[in-house]
Short mmCIF file of C-alpha atoms and ligand atoms in Angstrom, two decimals:
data_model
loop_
_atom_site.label_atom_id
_atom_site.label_comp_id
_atom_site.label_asym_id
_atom_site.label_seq_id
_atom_site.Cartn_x
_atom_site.Cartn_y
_atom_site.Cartn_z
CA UNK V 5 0.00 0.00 0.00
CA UNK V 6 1.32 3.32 -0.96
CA UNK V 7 -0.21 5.34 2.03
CA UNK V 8 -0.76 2.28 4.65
CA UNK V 9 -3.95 2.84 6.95
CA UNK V 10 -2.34 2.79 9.90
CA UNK V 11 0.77 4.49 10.15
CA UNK V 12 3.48 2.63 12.34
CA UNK V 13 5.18 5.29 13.89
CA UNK V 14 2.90 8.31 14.48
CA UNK V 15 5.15 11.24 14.54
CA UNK V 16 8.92 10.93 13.76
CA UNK V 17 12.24 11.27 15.15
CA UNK V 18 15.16 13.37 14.31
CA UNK V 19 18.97 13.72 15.47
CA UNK V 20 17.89 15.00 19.11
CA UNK V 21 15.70 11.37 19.96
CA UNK V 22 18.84 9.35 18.73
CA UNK V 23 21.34 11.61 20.77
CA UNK V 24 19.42 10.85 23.91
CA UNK V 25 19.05 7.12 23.18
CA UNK V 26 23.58 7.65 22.69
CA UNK V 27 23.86 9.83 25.61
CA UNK V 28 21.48 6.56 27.71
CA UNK V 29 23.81 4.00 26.72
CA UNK V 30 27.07 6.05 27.07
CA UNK V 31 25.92 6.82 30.62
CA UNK V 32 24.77 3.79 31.48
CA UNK V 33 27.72 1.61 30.64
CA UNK V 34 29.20 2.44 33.61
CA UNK V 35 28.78 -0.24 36.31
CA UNK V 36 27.72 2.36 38.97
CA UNK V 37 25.61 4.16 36.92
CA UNK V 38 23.45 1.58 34.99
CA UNK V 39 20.05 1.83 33.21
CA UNK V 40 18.35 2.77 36.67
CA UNK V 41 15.52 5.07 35.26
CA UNK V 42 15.07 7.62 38.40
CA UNK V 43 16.44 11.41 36.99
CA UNK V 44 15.43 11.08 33.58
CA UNK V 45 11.74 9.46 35.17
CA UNK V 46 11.21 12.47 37.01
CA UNK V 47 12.51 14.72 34.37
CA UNK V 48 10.00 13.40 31.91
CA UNK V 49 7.15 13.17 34.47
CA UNK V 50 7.96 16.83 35.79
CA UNK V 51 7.82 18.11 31.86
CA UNK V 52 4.75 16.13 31.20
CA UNK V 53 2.63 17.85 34.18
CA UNK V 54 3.62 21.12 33.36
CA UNK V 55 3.21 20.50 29.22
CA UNK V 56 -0.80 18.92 30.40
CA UNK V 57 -1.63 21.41 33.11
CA UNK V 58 -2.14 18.64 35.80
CA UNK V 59 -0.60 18.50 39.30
CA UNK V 60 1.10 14.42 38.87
CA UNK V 61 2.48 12.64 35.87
CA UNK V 62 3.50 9.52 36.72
CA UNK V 63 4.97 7.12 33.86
CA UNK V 64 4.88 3.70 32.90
CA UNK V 65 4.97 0.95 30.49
CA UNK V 66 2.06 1.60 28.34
CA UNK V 67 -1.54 3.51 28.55
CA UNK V 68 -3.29 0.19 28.71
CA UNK V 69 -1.20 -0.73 31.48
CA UNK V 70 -2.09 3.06 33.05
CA UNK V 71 -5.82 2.12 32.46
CA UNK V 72 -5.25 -0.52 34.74
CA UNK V 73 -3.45 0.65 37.04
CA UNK V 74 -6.65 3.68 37.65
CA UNK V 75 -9.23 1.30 37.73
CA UNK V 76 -7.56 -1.00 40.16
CA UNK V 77 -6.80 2.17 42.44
CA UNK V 78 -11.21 2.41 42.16
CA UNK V 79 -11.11 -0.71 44.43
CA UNK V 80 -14.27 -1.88 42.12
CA UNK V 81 -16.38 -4.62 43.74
CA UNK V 82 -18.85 -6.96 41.96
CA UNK V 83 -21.33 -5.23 40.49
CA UNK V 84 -19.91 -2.08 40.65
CA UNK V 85 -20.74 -0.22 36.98
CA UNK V 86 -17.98 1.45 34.73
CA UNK V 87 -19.82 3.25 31.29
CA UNK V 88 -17.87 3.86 28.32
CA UNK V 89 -18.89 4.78 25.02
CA UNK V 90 -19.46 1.71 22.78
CA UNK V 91 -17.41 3.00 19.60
CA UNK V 92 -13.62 2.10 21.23
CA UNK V 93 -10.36 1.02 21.48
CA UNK V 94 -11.42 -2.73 22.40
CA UNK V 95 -8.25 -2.68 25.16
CA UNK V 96 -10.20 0.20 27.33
CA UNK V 97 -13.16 -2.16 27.66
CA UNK V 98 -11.26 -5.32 28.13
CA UNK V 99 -9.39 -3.26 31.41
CA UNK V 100 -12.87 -2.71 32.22
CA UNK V 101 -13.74 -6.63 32.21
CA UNK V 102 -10.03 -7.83 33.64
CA UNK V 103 -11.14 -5.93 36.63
CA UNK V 104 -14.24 -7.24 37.53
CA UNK V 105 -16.74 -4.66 36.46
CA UNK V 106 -19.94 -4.42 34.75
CA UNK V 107 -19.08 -2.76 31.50
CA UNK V 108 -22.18 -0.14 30.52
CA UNK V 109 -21.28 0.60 26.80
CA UNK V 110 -23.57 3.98 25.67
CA UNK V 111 -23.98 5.80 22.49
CA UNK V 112 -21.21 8.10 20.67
CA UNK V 113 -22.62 11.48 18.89
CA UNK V 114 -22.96 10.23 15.28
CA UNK V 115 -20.68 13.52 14.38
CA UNK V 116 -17.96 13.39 16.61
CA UNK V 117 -17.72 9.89 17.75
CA UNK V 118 -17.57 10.46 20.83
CA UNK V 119 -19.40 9.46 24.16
CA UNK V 120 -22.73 11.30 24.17
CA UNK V 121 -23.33 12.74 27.51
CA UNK V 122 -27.29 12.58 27.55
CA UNK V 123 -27.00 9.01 26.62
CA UNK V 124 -24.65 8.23 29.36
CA UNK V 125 -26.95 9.91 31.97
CA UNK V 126 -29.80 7.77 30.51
CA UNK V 127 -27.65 4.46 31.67
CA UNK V 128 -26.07 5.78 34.95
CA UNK V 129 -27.49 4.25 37.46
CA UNK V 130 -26.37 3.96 41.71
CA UNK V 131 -24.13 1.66 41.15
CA UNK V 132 -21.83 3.32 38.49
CA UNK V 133 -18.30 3.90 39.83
CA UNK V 134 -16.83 5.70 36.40
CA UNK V 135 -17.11 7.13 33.27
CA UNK V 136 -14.41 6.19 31.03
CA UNK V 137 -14.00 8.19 28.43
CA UNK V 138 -11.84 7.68 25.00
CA UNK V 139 -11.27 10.80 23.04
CA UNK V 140 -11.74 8.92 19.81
CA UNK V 141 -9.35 9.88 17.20
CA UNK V 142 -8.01 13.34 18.60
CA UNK V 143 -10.89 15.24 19.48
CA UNK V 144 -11.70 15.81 23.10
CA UNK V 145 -15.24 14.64 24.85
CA UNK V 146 -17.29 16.83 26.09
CA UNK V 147 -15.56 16.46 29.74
CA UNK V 148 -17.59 19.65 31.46
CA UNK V 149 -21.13 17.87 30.23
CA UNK V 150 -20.01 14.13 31.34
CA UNK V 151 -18.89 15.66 35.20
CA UNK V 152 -22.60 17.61 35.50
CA UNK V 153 -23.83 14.04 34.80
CA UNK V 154 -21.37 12.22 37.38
CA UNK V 155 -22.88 15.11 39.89
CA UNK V 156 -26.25 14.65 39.22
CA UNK V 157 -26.19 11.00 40.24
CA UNK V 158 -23.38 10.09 43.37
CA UNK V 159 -23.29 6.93 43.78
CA UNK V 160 -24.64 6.30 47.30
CA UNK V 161 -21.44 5.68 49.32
CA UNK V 162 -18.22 6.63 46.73
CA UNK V 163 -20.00 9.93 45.67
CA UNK V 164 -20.00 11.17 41.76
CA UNK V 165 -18.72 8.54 39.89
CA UNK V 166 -15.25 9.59 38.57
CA UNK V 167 -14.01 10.84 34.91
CA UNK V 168 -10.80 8.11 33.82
CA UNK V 169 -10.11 10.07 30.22
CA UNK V 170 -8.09 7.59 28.05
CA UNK V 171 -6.11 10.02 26.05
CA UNK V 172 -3.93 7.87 24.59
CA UNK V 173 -4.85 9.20 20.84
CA UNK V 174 -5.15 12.80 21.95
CA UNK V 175 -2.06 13.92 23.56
CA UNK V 176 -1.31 17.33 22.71
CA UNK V 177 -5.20 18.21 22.12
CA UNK V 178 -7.02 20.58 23.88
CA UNK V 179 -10.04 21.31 25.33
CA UNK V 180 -12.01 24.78 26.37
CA UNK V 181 -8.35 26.28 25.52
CA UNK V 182 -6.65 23.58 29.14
CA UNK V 183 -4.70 20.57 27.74
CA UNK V 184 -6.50 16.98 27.69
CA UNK V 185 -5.72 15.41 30.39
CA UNK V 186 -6.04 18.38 33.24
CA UNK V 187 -9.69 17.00 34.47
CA UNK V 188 -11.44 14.24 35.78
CA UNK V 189 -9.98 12.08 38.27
CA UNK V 190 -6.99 10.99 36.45
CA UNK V 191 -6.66 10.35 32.46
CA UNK V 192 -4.25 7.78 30.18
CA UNK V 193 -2.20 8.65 27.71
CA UNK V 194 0.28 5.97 25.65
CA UNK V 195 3.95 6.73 23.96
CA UNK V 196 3.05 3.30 21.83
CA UNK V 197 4.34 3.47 18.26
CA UNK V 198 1.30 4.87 16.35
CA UNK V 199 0.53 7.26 18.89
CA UNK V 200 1.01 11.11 18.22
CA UNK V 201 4.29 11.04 20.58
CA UNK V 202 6.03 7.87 20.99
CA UNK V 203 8.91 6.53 23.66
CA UNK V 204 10.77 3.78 21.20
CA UNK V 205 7.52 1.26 20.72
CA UNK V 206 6.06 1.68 24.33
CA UNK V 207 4.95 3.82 26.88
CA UNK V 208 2.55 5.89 28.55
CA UNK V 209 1.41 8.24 31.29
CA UNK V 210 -1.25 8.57 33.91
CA UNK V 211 -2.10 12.23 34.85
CA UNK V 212 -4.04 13.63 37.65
CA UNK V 213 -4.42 16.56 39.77
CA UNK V 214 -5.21 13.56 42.95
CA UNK V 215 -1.41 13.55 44.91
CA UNK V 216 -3.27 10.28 46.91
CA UNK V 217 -3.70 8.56 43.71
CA UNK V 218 -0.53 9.97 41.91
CA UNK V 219 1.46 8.42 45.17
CA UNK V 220 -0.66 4.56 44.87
CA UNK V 221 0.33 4.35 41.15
CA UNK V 222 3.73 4.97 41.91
CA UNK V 223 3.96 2.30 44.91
CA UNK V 224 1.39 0.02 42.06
CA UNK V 225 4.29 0.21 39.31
CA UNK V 226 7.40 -0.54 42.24
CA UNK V 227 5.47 -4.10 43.24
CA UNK V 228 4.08 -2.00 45.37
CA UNK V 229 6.66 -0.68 47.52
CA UNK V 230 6.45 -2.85 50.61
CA UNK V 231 2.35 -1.47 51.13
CA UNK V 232 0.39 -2.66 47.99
CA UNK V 233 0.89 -5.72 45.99
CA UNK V 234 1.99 -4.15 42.68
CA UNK V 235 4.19 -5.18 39.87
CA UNK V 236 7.27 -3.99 37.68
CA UNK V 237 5.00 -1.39 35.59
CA UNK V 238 7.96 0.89 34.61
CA UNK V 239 9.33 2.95 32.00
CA UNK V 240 12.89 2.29 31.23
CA UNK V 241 15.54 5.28 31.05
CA UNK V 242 15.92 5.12 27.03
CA UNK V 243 12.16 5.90 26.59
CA UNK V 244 11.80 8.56 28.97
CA UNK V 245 14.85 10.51 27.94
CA UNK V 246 13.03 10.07 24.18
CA UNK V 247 9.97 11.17 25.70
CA UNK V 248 11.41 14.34 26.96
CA UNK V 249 12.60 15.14 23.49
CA UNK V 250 9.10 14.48 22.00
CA UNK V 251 7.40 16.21 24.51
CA UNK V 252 9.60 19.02 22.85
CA UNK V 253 8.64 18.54 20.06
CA UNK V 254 4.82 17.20 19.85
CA UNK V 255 3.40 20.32 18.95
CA UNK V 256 5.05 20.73 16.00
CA UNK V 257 4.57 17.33 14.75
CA UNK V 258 0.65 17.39 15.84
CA UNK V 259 0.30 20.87 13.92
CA UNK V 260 1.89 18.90 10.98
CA UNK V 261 -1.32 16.38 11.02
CA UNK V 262 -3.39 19.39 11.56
CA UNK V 263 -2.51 21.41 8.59
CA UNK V 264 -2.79 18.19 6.50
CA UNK V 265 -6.52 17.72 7.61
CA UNK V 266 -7.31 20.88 7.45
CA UNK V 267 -5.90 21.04 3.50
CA UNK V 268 -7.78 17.75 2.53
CA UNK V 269 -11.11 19.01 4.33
CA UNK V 270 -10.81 21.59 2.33
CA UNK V 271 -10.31 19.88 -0.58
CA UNK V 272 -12.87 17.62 -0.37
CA UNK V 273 -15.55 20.25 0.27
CA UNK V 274 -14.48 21.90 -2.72
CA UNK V 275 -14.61 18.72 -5.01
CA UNK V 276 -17.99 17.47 -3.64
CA UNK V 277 -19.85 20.90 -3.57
CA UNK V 278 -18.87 21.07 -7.45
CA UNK V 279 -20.62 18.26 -8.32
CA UNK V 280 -24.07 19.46 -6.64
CA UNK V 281 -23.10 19.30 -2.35
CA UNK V 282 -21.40 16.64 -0.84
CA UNK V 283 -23.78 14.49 -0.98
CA UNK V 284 -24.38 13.82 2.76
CA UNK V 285 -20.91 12.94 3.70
CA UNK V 286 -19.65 14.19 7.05
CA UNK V 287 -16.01 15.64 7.39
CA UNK V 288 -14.32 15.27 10.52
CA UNK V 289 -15.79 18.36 12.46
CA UNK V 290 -13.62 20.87 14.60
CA UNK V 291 -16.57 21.89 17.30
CA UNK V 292 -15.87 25.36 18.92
CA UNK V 293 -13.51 24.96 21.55
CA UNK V 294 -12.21 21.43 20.98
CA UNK V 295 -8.70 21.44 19.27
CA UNK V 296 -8.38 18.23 17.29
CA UNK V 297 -5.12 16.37 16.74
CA UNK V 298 -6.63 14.61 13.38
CA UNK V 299 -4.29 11.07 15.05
CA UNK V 300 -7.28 9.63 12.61
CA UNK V 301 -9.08 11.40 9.93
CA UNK V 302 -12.87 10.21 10.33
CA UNK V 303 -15.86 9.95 7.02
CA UNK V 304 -18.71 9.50 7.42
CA UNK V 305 -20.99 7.95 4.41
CA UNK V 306 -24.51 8.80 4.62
CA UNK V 307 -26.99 6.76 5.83
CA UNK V 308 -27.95 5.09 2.01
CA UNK V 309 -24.25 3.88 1.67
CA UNK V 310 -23.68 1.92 4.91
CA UNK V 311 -21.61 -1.11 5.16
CA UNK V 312 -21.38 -2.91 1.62
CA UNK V 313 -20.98 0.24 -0.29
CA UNK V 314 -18.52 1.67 2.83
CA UNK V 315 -16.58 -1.45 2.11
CA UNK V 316 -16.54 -0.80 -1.65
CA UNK V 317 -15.33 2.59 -1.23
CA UNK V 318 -12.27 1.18 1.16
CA UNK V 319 -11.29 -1.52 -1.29
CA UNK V 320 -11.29 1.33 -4.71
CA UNK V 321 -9.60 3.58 -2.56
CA UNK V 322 -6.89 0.62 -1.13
CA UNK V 323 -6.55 -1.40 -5.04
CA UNK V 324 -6.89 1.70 -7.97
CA UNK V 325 -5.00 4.86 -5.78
CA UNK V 326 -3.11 2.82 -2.94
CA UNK V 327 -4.69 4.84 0.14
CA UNK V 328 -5.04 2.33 2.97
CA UNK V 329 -8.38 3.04 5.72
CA UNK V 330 -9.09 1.62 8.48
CA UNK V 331 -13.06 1.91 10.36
CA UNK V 332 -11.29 3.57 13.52
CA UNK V 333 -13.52 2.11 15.83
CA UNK V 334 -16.46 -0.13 15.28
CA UNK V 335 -18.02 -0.69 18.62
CA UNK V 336 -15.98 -2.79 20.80
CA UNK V 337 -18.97 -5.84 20.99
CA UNK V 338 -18.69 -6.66 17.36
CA UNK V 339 -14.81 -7.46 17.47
CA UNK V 340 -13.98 -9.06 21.21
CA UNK V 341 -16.99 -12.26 21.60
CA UNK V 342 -15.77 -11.92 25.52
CA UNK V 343 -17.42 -8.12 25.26
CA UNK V 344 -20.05 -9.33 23.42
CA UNK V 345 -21.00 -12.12 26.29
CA UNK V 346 -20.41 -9.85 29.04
CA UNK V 347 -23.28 -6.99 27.73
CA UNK V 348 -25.84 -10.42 27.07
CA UNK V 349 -26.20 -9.10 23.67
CA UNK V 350 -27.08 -5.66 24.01
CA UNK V 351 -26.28 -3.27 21.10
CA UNK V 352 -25.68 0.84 20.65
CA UNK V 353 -27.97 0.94 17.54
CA UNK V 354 -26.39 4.88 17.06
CA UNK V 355 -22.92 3.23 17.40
CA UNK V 356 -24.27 0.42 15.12
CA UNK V 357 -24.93 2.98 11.92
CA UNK V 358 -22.36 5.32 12.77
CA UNK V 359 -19.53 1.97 12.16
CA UNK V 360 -21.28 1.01 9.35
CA UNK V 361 -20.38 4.46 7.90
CA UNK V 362 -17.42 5.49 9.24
CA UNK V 363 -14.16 5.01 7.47
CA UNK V 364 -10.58 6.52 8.12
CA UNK V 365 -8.24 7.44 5.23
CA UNK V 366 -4.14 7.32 6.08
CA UNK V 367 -3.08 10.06 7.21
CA UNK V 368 0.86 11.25 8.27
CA UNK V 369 2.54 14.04 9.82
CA UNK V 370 5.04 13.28 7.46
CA UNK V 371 2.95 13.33 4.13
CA UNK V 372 3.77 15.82 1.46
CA UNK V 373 1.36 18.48 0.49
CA UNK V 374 1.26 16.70 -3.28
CA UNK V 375 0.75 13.17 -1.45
CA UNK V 376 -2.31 14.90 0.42
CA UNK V 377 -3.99 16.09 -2.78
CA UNK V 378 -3.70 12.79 -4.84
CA UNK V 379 -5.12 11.47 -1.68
CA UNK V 380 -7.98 13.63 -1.26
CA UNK V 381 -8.50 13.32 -5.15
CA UNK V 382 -8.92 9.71 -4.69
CA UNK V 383 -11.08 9.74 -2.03
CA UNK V 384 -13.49 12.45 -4.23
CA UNK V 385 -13.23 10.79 -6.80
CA UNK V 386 -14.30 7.64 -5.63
CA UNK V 387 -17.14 8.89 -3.43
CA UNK V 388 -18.44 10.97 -5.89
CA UNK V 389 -18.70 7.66 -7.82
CA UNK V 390 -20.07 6.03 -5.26
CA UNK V 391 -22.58 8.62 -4.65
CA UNK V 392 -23.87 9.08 -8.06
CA UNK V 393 -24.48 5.20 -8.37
CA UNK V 394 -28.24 4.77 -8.76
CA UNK V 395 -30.08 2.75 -5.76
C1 LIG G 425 -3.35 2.70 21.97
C2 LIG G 425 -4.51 2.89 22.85
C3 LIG G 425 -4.52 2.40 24.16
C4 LIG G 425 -3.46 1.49 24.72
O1 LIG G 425 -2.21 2.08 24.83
P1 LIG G 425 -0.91 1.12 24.91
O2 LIG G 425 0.19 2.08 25.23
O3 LIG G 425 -0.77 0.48 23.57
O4 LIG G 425 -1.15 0.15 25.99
C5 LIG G 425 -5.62 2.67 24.96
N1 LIG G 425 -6.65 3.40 24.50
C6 LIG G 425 -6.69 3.90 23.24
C7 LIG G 425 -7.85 4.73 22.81
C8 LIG G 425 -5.64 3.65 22.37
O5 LIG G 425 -5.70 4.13 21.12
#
């Protein structure tokens, strides 16, 4: 594939990233020195806080692994209810299941994909502990609307349920002008390859503005430092002294993907309205006051073209201009069966449509301006075919 759905690496790395990795090993080769992690740990944690606008960083081996680490610190007993929007990462639900809660999956807006707040108010019930909220593909969730819902219904002995915001695609985005990751009880975010920033294939951060919880996830990832029964979740000193120089540099590489979306949204609107309006396909949409990274760049079909002719447009657009897509997410129940069993078949018909629709063309920080107009010239081209087809 000339333009590969999924990019492997999500931003890139230049002279500074390999000097750090040198400057590691050169350091560390000295039998008193070693690979211990501690300075460059707190360096990178320190940096993170400050970059997010939240009181803790603390860092470890991956953002699923930070997932876990949160929901384990909710001390969740059976029956205890965690809702989450159904269109997801399948790994934020499965941390939901591995500890020993009732998944509630609700609806996403159809436009934004992400979890719709009156929807999750019309599942909360007394027993919900969390709302765990993805921001799908780089935008932010409406975080102020989902905590006026946690208020409005405390669970009876824990209080509001809490906000766990799994940032891991939208690090660097921003919401009513504070960083993601400032609010809620304590949010994810993951260094892994395709991620915006990355720490040499794994990695992540938990932030939070909650010093009790920042200090129990730092005893979790020592095996628990002697109080809690943890485990070896850290981040070794290579990938945080990386992640100190991509911290540097994640704005510019995010602005990068920005610009590009921006250019092809542009693009597109200009090719479809030509031919009569677009037809009733949805661009990915920049609502006032929610910066979006673009880490994927969402279309919607309309309604008449779900599924088989979605599927038609992602094999032209893959075999006759090489531009890979992925469907970035269809609702965790359809891919994991274990997800599927645990919610006794019930569906998010909104989540449903919106996957049958949906439909994410490649998209790289590192793409040329000339490789995002053939692209975008593909993809009009082979809508507007698709959309002219009689049915
Ligand atoms: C990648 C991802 C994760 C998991 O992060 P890892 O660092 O790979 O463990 C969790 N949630 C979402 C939304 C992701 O995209």
């Amino acid at each position: 594939m000339r333009w590969p759905a999924e990019p492997a690496l999500g931003g890139w790395y230049t002279d500074e990233e390999h000097a750090a990795v040198i400057q590691v090993l050169t350091e560390s080769a000295d039998w008193r020195i070693g690979f211990r992690a501690k300075e460059h740990e707190v360096a990178f944690e320190t940096a993170f806080a400050h970059y997010i606008g939240a009181r803790e960083a603390v860092a470890v081996n991956g953002g699923g692994t930070g997932l876990d680490m949160v929901l384990e610190c909710l001390k969740l007993r059976p029956g205890d209810e965690i809702i989450s929007c159904a269109i997801n990462f399948v790994g934020t639900h499965v941390s939901v299941l591995r500890r020993g809660a009732q998944l509630v999956v609700c609806e996403p807006d159809p436009l934004t994909l992400n979890i719709d707040p009156a929807d999750a108010e019309r599942v909360i019930s007394p027993r919900t502990r969390a709302i765990v909220v993805t921001h799908m593909n780089g935008l932010a969730a409406d975080l102020e609307a989902l905590a006026a819902v946690a208020v409005r219904h405390p669970h009876p002995t824990h209080g509001p349920p809490v906000i766990i915001g799994d940032a891991a695609r939208a690090c660097g985005a921003t919401y009513n002008g504070a960083r993601v990751g400032g609010q809620g009880w304590a949010s994810i975010f993951s260094f892994q390859s395709k991620k915006p920033m990355t720490t040499l294939g794994q990695g992540g951060m938990v932030t939070t503005n909650d010093p009790a919880l920042a200090k129990r996830l730092r005893r979790l990832r020592s095996f628990g430092k002697n109080q809690d029964l943890g485990t070896n979740y850290k981040m070794t000193k290579a990938q945080a002294a990386v992640g100190l120089v991509q911290l540097r540099r994640l704005d510019a590489m995010n602005q990068a993907r920005i610009d590009l979306a921006r250019h092809r949204s542009a693009a597109l609107r200009a090719a479809l309205d030509s031919v009569g309006g677009a037809g009733g396909v949805l661009l990915p949409p920049e609502p006032g006051g929610f910066g979006h990274l673009y880490y994927r760049y969402n279309l919607l079909l309309p309604p008449s073209c779900a599924a088989r002719e979605r599927d038609e447009v992602i094999a032209t657009l893959a075999s006759r201009f090489g531009v890979g897509c992925i469907v970035a997410d269809p609702p965790t129940y359809r891919t994991h069966p274990r997800i599927a069993e645990h919610l006794s078949g019930r569906r998010c018909p909104v989540a449903d449509q919106v996957a049958d629709r949906l439909f994410c063309p490649s998209l790289h920080p590192l793409m040329s301006p000339q490789d995002n107009s053939l692209i975008a010239d593909a993809i009009a081209e082979t809508l507007i075919e698709t959309l002219d087809r009689p049915r």
